[in-house]
mmCIF file of C-alpha atoms and ligand atoms in Angstrom:
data_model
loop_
_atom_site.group_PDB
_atom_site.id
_atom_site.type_symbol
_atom_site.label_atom_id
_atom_site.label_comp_id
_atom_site.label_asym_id
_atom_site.label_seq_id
_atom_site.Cartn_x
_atom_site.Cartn_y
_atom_site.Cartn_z
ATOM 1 C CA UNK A 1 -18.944 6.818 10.872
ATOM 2 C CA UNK A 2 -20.479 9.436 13.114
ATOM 3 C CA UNK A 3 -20.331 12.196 10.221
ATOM 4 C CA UNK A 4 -22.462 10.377 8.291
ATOM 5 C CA UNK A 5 -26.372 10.958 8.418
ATOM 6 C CA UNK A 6 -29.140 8.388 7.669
ATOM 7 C CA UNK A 7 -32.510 9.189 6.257
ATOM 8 C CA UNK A 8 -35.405 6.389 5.222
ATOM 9 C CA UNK A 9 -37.990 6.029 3.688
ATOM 10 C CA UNK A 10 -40.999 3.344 3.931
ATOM 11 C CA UNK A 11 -40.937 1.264 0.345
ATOM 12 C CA UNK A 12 -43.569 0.143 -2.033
ATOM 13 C CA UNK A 13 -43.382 -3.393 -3.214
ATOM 14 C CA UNK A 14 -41.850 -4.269 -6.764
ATOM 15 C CA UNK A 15 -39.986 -6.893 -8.000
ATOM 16 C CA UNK A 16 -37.108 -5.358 -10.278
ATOM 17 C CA UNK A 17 -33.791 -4.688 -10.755
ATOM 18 C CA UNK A 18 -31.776 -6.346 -7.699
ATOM 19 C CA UNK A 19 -28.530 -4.823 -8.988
ATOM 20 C CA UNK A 20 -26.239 -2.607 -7.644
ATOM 21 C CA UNK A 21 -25.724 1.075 -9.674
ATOM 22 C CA UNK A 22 -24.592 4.384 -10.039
ATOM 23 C CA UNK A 23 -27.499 6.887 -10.145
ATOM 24 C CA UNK A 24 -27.709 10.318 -11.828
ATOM 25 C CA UNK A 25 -29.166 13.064 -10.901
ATOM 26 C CA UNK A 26 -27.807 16.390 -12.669
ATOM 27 C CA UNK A 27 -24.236 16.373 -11.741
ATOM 28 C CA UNK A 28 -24.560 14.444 -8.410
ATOM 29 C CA UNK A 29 -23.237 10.814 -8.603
ATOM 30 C CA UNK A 30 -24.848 8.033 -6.268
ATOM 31 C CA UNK A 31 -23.943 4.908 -5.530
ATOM 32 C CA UNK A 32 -27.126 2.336 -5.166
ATOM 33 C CA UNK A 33 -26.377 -0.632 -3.271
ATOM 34 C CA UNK A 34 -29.307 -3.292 -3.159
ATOM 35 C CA UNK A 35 -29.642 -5.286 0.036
ATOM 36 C CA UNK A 36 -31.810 -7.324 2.346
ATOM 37 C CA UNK A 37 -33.094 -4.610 4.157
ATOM 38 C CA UNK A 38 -36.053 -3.285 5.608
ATOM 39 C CA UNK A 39 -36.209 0.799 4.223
ATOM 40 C CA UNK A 40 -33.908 3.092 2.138
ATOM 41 C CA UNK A 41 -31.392 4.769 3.620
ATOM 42 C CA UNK A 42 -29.371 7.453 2.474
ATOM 43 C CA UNK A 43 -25.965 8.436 3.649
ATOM 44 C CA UNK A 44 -23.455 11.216 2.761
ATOM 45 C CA UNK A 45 -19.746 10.426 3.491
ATOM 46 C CA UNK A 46 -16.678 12.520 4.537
ATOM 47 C CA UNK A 47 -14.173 13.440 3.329
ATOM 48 C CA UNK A 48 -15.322 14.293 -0.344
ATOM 49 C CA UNK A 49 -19.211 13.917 0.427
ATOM 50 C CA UNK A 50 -19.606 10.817 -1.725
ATOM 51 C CA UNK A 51 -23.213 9.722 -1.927
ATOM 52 C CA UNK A 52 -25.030 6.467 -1.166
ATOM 53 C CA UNK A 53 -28.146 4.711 -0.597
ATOM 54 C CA UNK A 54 -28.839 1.482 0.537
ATOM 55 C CA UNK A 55 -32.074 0.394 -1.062
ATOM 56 C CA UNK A 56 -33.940 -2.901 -0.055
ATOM 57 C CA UNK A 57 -34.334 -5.519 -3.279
ATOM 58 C CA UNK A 58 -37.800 -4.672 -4.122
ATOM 59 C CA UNK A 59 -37.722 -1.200 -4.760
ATOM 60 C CA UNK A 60 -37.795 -0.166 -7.536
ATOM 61 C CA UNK A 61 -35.367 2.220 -9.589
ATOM 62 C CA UNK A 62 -37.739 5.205 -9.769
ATOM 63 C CA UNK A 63 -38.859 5.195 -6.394
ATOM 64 C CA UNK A 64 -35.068 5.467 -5.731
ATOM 65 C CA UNK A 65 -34.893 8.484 -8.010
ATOM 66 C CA UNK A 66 -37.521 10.436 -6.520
ATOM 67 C CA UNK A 67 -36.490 9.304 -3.260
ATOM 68 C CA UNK A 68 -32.634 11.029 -3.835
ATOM 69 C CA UNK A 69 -34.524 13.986 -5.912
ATOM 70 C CA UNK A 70 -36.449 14.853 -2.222
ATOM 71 C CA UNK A 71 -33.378 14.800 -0.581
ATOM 72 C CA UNK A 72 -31.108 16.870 -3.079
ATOM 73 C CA UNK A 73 -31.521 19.900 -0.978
ATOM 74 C CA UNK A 74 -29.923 17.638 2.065
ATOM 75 C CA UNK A 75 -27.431 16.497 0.416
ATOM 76 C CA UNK A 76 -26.136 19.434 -0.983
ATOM 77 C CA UNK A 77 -26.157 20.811 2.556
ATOM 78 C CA UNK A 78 -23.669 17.668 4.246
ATOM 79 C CA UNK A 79 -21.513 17.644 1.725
ATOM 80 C CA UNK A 80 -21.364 21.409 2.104
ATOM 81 C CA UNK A 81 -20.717 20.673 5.542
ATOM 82 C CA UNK A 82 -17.759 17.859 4.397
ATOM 83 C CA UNK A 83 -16.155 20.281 2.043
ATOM 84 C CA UNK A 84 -16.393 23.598 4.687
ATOM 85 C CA UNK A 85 -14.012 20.800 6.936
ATOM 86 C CA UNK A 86 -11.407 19.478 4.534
ATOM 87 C CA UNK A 87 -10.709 23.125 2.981
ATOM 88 C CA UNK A 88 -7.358 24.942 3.676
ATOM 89 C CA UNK A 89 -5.531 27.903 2.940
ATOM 90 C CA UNK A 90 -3.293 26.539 0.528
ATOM 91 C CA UNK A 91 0.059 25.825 2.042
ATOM 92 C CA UNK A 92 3.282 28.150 0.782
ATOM 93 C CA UNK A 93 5.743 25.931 3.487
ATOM 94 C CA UNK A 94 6.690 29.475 5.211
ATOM 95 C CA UNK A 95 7.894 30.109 8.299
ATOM 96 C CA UNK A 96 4.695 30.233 10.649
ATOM 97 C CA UNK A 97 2.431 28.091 8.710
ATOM 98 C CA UNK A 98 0.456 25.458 10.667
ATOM 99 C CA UNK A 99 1.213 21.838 9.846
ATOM 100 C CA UNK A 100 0.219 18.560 11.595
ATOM 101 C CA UNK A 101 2.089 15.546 12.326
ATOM 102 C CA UNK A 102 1.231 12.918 14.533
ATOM 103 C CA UNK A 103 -2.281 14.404 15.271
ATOM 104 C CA UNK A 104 -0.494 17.623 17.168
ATOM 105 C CA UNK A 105 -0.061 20.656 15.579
ATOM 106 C CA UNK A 106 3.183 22.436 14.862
ATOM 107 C CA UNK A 107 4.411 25.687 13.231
ATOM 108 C CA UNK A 108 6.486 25.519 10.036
ATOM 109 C CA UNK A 109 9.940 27.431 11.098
ATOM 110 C CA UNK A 110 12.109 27.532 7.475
ATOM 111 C CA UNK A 111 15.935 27.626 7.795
ATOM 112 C CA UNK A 112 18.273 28.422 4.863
ATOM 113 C CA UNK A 113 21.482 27.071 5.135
ATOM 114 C CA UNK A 114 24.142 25.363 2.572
ATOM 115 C CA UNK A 115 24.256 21.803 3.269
ATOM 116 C CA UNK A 116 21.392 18.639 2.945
ATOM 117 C CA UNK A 117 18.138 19.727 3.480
ATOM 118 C CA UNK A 118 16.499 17.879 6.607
ATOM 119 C CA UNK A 119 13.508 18.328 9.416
ATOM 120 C CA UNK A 120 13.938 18.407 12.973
ATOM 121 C CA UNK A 121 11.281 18.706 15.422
ATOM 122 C CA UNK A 122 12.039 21.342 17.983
ATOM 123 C CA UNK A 123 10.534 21.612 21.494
ATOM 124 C CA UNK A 124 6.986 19.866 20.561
ATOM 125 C CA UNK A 125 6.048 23.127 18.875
ATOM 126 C CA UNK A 126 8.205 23.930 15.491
ATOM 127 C CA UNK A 127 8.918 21.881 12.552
ATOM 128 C CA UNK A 128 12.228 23.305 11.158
ATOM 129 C CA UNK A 129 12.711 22.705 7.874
ATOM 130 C CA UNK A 130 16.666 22.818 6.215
ATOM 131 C CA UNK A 131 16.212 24.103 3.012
ATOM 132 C CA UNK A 132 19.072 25.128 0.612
ATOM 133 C CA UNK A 133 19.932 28.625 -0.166
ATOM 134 C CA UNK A 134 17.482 29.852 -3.263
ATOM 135 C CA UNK A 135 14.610 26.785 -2.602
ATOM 136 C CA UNK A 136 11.649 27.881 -4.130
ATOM 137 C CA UNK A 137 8.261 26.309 -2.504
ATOM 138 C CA UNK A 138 8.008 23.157 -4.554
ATOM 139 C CA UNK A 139 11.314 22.654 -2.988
ATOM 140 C CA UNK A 140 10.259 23.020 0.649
ATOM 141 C CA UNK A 141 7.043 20.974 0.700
ATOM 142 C CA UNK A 142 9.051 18.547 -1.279
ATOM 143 C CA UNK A 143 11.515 18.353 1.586
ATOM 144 C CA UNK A 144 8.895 18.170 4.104
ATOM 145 C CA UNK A 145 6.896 15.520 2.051
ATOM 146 C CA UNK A 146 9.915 13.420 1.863
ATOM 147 C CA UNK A 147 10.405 13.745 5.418
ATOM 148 C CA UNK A 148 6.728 12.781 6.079
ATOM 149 C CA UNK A 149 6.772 9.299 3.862
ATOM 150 C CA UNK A 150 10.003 8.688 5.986
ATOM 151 C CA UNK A 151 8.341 8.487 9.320
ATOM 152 C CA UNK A 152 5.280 6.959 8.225
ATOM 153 C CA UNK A 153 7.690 4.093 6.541
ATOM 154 C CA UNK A 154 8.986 3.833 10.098
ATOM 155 C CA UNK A 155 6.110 3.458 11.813
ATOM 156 C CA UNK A 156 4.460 0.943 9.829
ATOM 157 C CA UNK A 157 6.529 -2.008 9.777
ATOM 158 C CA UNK A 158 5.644 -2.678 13.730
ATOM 159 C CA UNK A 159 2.341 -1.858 13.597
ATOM 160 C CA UNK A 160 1.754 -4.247 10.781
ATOM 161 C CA UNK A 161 3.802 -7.179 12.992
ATOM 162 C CA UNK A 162 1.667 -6.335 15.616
ATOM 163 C CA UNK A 163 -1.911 -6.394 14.423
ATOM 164 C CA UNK A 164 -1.143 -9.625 11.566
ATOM 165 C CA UNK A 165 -0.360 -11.909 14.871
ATOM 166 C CA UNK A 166 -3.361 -10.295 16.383
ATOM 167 C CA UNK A 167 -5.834 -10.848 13.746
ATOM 168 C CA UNK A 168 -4.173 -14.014 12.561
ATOM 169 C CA UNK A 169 -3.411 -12.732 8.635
ATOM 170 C CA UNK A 170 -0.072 -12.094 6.689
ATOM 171 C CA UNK A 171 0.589 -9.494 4.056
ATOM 172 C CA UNK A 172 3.188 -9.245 1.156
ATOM 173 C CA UNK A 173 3.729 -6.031 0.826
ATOM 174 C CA UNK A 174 2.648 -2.716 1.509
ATOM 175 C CA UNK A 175 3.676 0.724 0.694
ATOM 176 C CA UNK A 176 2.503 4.650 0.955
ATOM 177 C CA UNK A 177 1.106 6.891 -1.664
ATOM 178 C CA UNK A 178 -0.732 9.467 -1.849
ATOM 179 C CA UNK A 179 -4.248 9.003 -2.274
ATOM 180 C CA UNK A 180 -7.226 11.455 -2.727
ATOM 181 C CA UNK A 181 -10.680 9.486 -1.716
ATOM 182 C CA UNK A 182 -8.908 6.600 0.703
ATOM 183 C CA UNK A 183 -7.167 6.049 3.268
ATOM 184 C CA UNK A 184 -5.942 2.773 2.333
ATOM 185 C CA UNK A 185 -6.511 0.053 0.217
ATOM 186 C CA UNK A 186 -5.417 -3.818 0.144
ATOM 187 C CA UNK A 187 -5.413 -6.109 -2.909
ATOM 188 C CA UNK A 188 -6.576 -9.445 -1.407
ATOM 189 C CA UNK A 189 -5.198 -11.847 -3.987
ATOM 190 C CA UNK A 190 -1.857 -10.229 -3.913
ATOM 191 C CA UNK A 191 -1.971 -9.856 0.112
ATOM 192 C CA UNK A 192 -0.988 -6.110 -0.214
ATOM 193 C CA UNK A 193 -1.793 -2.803 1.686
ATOM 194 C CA UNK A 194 -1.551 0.925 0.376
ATOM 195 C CA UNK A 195 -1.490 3.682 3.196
ATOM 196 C CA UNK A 196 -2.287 7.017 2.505
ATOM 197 C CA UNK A 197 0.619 9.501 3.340
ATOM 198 C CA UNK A 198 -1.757 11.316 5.240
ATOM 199 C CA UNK A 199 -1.886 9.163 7.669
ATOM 200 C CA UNK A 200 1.380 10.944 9.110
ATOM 201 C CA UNK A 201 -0.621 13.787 10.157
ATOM 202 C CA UNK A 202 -3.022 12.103 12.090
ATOM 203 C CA UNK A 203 -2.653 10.677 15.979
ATOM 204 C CA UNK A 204 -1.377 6.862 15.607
ATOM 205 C CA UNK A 205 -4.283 4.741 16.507
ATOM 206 C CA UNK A 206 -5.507 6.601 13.458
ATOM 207 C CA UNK A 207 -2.913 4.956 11.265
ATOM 208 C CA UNK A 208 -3.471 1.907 13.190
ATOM 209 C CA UNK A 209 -7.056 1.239 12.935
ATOM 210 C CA UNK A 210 -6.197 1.620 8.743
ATOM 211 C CA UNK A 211 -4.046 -0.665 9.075
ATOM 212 C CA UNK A 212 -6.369 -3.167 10.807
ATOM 213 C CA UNK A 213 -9.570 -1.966 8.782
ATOM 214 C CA UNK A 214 -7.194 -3.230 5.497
ATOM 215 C CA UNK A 215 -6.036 -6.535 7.252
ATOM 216 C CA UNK A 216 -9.329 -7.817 8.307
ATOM 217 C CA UNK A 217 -9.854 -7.992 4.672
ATOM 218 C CA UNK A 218 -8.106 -10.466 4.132
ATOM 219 C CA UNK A 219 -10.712 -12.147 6.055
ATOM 220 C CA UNK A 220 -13.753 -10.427 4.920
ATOM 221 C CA UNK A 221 -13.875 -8.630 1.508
ATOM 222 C CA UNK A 222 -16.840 -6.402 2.344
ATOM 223 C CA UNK A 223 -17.768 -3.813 4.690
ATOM 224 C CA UNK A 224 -21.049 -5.920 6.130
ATOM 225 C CA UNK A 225 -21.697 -7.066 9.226
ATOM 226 C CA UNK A 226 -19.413 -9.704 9.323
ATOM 227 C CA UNK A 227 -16.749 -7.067 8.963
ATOM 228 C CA UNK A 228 -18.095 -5.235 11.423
ATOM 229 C CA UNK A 229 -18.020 -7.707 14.168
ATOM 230 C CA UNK A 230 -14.320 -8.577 12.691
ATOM 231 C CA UNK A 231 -13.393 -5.186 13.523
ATOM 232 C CA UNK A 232 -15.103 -4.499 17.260
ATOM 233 C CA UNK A 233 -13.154 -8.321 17.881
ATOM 234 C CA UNK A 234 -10.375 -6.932 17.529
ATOM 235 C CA UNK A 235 -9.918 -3.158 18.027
ATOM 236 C CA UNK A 236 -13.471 -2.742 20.381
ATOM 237 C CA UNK A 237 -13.261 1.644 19.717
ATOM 238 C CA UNK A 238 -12.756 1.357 16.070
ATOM 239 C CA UNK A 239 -16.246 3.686 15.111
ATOM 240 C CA UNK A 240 -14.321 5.917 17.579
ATOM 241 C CA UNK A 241 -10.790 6.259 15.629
ATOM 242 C CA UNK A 242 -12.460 6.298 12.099
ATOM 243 C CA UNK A 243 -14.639 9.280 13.177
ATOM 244 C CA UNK A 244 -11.357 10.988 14.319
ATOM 245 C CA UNK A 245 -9.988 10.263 11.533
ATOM 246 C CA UNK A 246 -12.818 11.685 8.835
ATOM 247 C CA UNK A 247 -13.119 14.665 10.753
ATOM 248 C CA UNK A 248 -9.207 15.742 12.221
ATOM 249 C CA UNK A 249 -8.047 18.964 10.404
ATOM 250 C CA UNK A 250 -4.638 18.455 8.676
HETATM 251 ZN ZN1 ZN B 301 -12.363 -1.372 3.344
#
């Protein structure tokens, strides 16, 4: 993830607590994840700014906590950074408005008429939206939200074909919902992806390397190195596409 920045620290030895927590520090949450590794490393990721740090076995808890406590004022500042990225004007669906699909940008071009409300895409530039006579703006973004879940469902089904045979997996099921902190999910027992409706707005190797990143768990649960090498196996410029994706404006 090339939005994400790594500090260390050299450690002191101790014996306790080899378990994975949640650390508090005023109203900043961090995740501690305990590992066979040489130094702690701290790491701020997009898009919400969520906090971790990889600590090595030994060390112990406090030296964590004073560790995060020097860095509070560089943390504050990345996820500053994260937050200045993912904010928009709130969206009225108007005629004019910017709105992405497919990775490319279009303007928002809103047509009244008396019939079924329906999107077209006109000349690689507007989105028209059909809207009925009287639709107030829950009504429009629920039109184009409809429309969106509709052409991610249609993309999906041959990208998952595609990338199962590749990888050598089978799913269930999958669906799309909207998601705030993911991009997609998959419940290994029951074999079964969730894509983010998001995904719509972003260029299509984004959507695909989701859909492999959730597939190659069914062959790794965890995002180690074995995942890792999983992932460069089969789709070499993954880093690449998730970096796009964590940092695209939609
Ligand atoms: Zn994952």
């Amino acid at each position: 993830m090339g939005m994400k920045s790594t500090e260390s620290l050299k450690l002191s030895k101790n014996n306790k607590n080899i378990r994975n927590y949640q650390l508090r520090i005023g109203n900043l949450l961090i995740d501690v994840v305990k590992k066979d590794i040489k130094n702690l490393h701290l790491s701020v990721h997009p898009p919400n700014g969520r906090v971790r740090i990889a600590s090595p076995l030994r060390v112990d808890n406090e030296t964590i906590r004073l560790f995060a406590i020097s860095k509070l004022g560089w943390i504050r500042k990345k996820q500053a950074k994260f937050q200045a990225q993912s904010r928009q004007s709130p969206r009225e669906y108007v005629s004019g408005e910017s709105h992405y699909y497919k990775g490319d940008r279009y303007l928002l071009n809103v047509i009244y008429h008396q019939a079924a409300p329906k999107v077209v895409i006109r000349n690689k530039t507007y989105i028209d939206i059909y809207v009925r006579y009287g639709s107030i703006q829950e009504q429009r973004e629920q039109v184009l939200t409809n429309w969106y879940r509709q052409q991610l469902k249609a993309e999906i089904p041959n990208l998952i074909d595609k990338w199962q045979q590749i990888i050598g997996v089978s799913i269930n099921d999958w669906g799309v919902k909207k998601m705030r902190t993911k991009w997609g999910t998959c419940n290994i027992q029951a074999k079964r992806i969730w894509l983010n409706l998001e995904l719509i707005k972003k260029p299509t190797h984004c959507l695909e390397y989701v859909i492999v990143h959730e597939l190659v768990h069914l062959l790794e649960r965890h995002h180690g190195d074995r995942f890792k090498a999983y992932m460069s196996k089969f789709m070499p410029n993954w880093s690449f596409y998730k970096e796009e994706l964590n940092s695209f404006p939609y």
